[in-house]
mmCIF file of C-alpha atoms and ligand atoms in Angstrom:
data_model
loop_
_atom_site.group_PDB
_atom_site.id
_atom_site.type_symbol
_atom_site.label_atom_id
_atom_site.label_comp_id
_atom_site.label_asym_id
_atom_site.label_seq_id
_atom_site.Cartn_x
_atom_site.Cartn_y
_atom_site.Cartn_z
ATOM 1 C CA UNK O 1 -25.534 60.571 41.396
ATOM 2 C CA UNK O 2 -27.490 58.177 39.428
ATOM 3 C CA UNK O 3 -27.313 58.799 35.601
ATOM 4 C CA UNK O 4 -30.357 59.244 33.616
ATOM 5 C CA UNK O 5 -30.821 57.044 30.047
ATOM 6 C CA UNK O 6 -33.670 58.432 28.343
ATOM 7 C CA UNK O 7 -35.610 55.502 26.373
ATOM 8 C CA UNK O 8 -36.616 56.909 23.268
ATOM 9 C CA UNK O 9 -38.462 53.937 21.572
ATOM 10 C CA UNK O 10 -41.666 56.101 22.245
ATOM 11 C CA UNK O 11 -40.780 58.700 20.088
ATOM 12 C CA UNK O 12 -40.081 56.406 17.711
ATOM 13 C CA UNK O 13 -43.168 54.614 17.840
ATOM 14 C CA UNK O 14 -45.582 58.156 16.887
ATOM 15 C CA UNK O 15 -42.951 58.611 14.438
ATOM 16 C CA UNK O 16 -43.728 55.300 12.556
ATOM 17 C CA UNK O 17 -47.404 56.056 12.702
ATOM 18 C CA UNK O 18 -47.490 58.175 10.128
ATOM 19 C CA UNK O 19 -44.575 56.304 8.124
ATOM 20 C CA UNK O 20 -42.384 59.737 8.047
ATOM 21 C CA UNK O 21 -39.533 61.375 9.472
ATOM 22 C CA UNK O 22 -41.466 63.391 12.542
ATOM 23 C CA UNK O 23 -40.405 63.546 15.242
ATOM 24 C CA UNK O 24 -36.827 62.970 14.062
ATOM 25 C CA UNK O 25 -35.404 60.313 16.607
ATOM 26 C CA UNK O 26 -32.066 61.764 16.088
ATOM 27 C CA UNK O 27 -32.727 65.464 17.028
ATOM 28 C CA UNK O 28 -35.088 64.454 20.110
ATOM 29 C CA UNK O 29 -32.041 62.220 20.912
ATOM 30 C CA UNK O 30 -29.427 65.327 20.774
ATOM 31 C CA UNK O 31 -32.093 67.209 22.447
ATOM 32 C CA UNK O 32 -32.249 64.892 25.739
ATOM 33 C CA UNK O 33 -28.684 64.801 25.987
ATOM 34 C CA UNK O 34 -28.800 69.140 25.736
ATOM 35 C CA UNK O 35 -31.148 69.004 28.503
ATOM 36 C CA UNK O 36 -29.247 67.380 30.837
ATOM 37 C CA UNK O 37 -29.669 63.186 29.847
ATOM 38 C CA UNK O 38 -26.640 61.481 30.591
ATOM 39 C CA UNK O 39 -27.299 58.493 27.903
ATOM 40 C CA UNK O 40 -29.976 57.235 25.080
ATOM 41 C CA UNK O 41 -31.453 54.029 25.300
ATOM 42 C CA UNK O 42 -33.293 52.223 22.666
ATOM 43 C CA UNK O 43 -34.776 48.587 22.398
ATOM 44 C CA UNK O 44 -35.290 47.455 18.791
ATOM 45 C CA UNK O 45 -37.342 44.494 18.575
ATOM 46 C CA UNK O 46 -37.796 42.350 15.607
ATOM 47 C CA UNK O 47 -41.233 43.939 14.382
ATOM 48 C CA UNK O 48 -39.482 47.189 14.357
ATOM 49 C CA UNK O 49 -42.987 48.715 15.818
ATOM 50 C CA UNK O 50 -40.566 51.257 17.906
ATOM 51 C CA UNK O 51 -37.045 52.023 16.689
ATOM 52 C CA UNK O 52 -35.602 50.462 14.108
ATOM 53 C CA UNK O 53 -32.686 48.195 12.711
ATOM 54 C CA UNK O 54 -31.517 51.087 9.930
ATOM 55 C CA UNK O 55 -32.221 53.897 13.318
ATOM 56 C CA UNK O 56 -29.065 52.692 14.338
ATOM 57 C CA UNK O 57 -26.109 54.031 12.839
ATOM 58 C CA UNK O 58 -27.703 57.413 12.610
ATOM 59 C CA UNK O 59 -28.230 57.391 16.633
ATOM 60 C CA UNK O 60 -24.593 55.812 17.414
ATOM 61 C CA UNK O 61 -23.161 58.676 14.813
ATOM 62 C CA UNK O 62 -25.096 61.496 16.895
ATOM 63 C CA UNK O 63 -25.092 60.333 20.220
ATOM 64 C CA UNK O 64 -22.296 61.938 22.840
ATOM 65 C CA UNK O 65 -23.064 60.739 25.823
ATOM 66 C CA UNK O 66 -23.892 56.958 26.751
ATOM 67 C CA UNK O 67 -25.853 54.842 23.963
ATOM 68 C CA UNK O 68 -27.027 51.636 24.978
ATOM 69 C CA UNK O 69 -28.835 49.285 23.301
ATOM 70 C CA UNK O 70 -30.947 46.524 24.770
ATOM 71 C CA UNK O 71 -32.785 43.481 23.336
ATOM 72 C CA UNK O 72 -32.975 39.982 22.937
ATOM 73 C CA UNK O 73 -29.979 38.700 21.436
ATOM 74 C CA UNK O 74 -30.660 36.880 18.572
ATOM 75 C CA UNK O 75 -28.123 36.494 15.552
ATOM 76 C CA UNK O 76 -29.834 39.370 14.284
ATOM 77 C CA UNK O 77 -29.593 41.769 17.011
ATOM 78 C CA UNK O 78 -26.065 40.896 17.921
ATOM 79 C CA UNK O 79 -24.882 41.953 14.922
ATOM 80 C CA UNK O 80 -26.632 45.240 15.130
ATOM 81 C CA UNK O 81 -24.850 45.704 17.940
ATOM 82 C CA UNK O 82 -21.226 44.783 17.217
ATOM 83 C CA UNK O 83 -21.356 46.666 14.220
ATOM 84 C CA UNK O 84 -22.742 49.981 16.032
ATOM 85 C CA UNK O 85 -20.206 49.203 19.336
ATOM 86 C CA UNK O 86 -22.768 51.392 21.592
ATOM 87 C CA UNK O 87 -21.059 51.676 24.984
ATOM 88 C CA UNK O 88 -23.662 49.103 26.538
ATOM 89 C CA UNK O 89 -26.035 46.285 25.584
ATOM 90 C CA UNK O 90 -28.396 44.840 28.107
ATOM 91 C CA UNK O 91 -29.487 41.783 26.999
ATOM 92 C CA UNK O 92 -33.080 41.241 27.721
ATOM 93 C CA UNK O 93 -34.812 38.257 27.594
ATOM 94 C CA UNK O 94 -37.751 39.484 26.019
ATOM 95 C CA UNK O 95 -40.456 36.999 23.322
ATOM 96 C CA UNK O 96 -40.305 38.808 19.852
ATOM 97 C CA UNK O 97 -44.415 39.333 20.600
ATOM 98 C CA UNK O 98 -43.873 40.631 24.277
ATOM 99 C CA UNK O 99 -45.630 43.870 24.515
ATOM 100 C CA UNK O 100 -43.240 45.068 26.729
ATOM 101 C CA UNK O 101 -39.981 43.662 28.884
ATOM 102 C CA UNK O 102 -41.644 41.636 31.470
ATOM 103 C CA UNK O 103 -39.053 39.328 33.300
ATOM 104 C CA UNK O 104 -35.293 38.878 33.763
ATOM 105 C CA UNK O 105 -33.255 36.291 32.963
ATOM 106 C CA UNK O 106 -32.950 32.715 34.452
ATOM 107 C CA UNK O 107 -28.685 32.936 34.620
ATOM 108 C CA UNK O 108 -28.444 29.462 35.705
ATOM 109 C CA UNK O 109 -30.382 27.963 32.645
ATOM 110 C CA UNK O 110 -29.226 30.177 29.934
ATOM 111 C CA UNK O 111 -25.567 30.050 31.419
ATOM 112 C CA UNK O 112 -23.744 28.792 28.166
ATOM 113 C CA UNK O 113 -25.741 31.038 25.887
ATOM 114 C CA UNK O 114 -25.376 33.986 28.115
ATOM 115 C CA UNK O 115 -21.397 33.225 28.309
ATOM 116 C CA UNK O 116 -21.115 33.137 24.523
ATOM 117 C CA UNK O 117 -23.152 36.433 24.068
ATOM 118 C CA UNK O 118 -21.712 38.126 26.548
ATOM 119 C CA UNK O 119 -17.847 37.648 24.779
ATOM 120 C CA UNK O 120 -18.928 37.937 21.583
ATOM 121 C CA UNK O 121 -19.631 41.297 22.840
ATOM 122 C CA UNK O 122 -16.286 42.057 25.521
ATOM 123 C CA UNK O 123 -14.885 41.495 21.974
ATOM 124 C CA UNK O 124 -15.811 44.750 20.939
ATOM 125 C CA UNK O 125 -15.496 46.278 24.282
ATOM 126 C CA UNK O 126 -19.314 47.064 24.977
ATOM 127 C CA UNK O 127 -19.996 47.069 28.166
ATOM 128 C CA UNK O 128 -22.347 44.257 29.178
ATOM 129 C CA UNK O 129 -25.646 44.767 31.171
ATOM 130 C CA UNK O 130 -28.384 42.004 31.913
ATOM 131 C CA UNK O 131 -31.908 42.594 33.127
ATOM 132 C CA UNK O 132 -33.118 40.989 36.079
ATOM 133 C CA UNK O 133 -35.003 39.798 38.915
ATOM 134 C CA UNK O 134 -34.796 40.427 42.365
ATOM 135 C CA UNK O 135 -32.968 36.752 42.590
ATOM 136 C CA UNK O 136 -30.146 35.996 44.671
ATOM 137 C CA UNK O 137 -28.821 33.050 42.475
ATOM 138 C CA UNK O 138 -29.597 34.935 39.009
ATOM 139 C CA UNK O 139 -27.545 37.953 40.129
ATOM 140 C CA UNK O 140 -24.275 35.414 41.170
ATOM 141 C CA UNK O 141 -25.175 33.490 37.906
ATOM 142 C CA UNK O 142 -24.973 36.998 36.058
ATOM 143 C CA UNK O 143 -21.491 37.719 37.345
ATOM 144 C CA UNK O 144 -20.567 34.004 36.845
ATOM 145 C CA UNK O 145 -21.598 34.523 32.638
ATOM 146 C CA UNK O 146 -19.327 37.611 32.836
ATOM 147 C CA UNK O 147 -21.681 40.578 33.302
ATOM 148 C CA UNK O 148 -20.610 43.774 34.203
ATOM 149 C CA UNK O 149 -23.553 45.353 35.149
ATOM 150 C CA UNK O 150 -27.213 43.941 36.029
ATOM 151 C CA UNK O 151 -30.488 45.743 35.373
ATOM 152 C CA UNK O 152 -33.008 45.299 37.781
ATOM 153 C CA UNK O 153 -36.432 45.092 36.512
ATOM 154 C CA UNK O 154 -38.127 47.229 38.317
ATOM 155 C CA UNK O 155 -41.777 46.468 37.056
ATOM 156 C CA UNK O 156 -43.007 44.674 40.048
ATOM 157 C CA UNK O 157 -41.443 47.482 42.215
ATOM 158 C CA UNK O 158 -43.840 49.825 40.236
ATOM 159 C CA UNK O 159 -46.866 47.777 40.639
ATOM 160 C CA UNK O 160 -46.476 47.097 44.405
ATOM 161 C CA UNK O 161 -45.277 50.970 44.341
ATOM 162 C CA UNK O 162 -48.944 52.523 45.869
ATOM 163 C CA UNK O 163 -49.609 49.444 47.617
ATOM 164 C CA UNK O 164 -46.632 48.951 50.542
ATOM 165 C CA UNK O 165 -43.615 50.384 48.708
ATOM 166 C CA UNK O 166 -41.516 49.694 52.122
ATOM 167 C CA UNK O 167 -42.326 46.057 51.281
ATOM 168 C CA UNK O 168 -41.377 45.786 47.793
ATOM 169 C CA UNK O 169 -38.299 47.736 48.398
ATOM 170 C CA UNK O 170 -36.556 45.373 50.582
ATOM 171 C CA UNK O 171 -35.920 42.715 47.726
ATOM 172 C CA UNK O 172 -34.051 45.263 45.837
ATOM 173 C CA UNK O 173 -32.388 46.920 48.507
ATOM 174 C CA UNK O 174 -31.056 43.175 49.364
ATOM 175 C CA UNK O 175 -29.972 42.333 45.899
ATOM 176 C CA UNK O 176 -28.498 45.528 45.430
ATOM 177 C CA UNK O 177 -25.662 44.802 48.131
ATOM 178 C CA UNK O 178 -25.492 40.930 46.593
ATOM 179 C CA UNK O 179 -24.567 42.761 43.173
ATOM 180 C CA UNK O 180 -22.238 45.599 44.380
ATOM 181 C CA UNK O 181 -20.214 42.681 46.756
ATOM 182 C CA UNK O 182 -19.576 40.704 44.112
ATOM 183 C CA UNK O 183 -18.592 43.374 41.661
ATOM 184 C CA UNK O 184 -21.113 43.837 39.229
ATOM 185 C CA UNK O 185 -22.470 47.644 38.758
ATOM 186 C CA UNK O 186 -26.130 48.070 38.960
ATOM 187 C CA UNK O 187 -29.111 49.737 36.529
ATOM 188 C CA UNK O 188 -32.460 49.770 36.834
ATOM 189 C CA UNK O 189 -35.591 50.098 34.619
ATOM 190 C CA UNK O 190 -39.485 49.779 33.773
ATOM 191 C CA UNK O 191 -41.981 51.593 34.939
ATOM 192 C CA UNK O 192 -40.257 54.033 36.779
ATOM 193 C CA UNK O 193 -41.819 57.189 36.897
ATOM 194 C CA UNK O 194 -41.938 60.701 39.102
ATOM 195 C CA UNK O 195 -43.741 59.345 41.370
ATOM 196 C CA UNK O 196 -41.450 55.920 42.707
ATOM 197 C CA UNK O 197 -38.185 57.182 41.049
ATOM 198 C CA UNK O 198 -37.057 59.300 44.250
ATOM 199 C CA UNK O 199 -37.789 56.519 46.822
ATOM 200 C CA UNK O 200 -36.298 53.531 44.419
ATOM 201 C CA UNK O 201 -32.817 55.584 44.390
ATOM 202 C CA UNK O 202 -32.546 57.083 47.931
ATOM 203 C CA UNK O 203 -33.154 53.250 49.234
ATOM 204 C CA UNK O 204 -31.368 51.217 46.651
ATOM 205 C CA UNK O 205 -27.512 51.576 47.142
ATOM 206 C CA UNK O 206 -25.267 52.244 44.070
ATOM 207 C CA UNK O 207 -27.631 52.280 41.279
ATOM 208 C CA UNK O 208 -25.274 54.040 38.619
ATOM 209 C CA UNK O 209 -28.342 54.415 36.126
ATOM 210 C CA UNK O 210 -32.232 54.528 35.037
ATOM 211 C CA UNK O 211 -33.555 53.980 31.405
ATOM 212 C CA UNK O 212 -36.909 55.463 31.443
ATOM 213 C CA UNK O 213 -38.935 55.711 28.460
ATOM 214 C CA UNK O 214 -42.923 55.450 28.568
ATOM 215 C CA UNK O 215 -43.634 57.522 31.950
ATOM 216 C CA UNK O 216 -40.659 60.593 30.482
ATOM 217 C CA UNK O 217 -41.912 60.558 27.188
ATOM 218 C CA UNK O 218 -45.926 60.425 28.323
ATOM 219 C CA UNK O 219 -44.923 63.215 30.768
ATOM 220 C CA UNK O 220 -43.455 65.524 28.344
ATOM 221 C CA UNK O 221 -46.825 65.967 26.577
ATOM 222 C CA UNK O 222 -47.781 67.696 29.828
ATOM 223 C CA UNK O 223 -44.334 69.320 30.692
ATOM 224 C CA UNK O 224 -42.626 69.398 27.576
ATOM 225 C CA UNK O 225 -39.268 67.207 27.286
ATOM 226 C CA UNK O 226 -36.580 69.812 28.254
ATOM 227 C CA UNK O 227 -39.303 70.266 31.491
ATOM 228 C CA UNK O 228 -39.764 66.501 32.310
ATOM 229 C CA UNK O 229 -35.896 65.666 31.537
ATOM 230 C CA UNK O 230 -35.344 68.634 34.617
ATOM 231 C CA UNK O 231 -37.730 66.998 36.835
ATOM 232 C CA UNK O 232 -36.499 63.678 36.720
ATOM 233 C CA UNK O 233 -32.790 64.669 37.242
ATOM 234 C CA UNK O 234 -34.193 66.502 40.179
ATOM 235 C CA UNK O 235 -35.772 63.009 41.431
ATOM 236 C CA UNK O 236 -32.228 61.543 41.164
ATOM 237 C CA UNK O 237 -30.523 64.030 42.772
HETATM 238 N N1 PXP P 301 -35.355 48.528 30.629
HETATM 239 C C1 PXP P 301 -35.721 47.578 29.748
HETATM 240 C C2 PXP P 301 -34.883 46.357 29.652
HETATM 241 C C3 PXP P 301 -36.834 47.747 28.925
HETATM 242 O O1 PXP P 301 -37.174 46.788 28.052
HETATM 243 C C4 PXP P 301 -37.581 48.927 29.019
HETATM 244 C C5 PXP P 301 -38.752 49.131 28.112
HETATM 245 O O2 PXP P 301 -38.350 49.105 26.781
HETATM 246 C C6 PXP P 301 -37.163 49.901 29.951
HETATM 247 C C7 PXP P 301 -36.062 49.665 30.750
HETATM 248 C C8 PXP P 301 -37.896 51.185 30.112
HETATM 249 O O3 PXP P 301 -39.166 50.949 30.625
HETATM 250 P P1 PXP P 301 -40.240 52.102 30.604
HETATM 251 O O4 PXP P 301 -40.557 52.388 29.170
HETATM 252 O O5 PXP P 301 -41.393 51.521 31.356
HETATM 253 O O6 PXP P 301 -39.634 53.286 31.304
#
């Protein structure tokens, strides 16, 4: 089964809009893991407009099942993270202004970089994950920088989702066999929702986990979040 990493930067983000404590991030964190979440994802980016830098400590003290953290891994980030030791990073190579994650890496170009991050953080024995396109030479070039696991961005997927989803599959489906042959473990994320989660996992082989945030945490206003965490474990089943 595919394991579910519930995104909670959302949450964060109507906290901050009132400058308070509601909703707590922690409690809606312990509360997706008691309804069945397998992990907690959050992506702190340097205007702190979702979760933020001091967020940390209090999520990685709380959290029992898998924390990740992803982001761009500037000096600033990377320390975050190897002083928190979540079990995984994905490193994301995301502009400080980007709205939202909207491309993988280029593994060939950012090869020395990515090698030195990716140490720095096998130092601490975090599990490395890097997001990415459907590429053939950026998923060898992520195994080559010492990845263990890839993220497939699964935004284009999304988009194409309505329009010929047995199209748009095939890249993935593809990659995904590249990735498991060569040893790396395989996530997925962006824009996946309860509408193209079911047919993204039953065609993709091996996908081990999703990080959903903005479809989960917009569908528990209808559902409620112990609901909506139910009904996506159901679509990964
Ligand atoms: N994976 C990465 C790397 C992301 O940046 C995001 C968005 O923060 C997600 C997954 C989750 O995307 P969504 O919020 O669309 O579910």
């Amino acid at each position: 089964m595919t394991n579910l990493s519930v995104n909670i930067n959302k949450v964060a983000l109507i906290r901050n809009a009132r400058g308070g404590d509601f909703p707590n991030l922690v409690q809606i964190a312990k509360d997706c893991e008691k309804f069945g979440a397998q992990g907690i994802t959050v992506h702190p980016r340097p205007d702190e407009r979702h979760v933020r830098y001091n967020d940390i400590p209090l999520l990685k003290k709380e959290v029992t099942t898998e924390f990740n953290i992803e982001g761009n891994p500037n000096k600033k980030f990377l320390n975050l993270v190897t002083q928190n030791c979540p079990h995984q990073c994905t490193l994301v190579p995301d502009a400080p202004d980007a709205l939202t994650s909207n491309s993988g890496w280029d593994t060939i170009k950012n090869k020395h970089f990515l090698k030195d991050v990716i140490a720095q953080l096998h130092e601490k024995n975090i599990r490395v994950s890097i997001f990415i396109d459907t590429e053939a030479k950026n998923i060898e070039g992520a195994k080559e920088v010492g990845a263990d696991r890839i993220e497939f961005y699964t935004g284009p997927y999304a988009e194409q989702f309505f329009i010929n989803k047995q199209e748009i599959i095939k890249p993935y489906i593809e990659c995904a066999k590249l990735a498991h042959n060569i040893g790396l473990g395989i996530n997925a994320g962006h824009d996946l929702n309860l509408d193209n989660l079911h047919f993204f996992i039953s065609n993709v082989p091996n996908v081990l986990e999703v990080s959903i945030g903005h479809a989960l945490i917009s569908d528990s206003l209808y559902y409620g979040l112990h609901n909506t965490i139910q009904l996506y474990l159901r679509q990964l089943k």
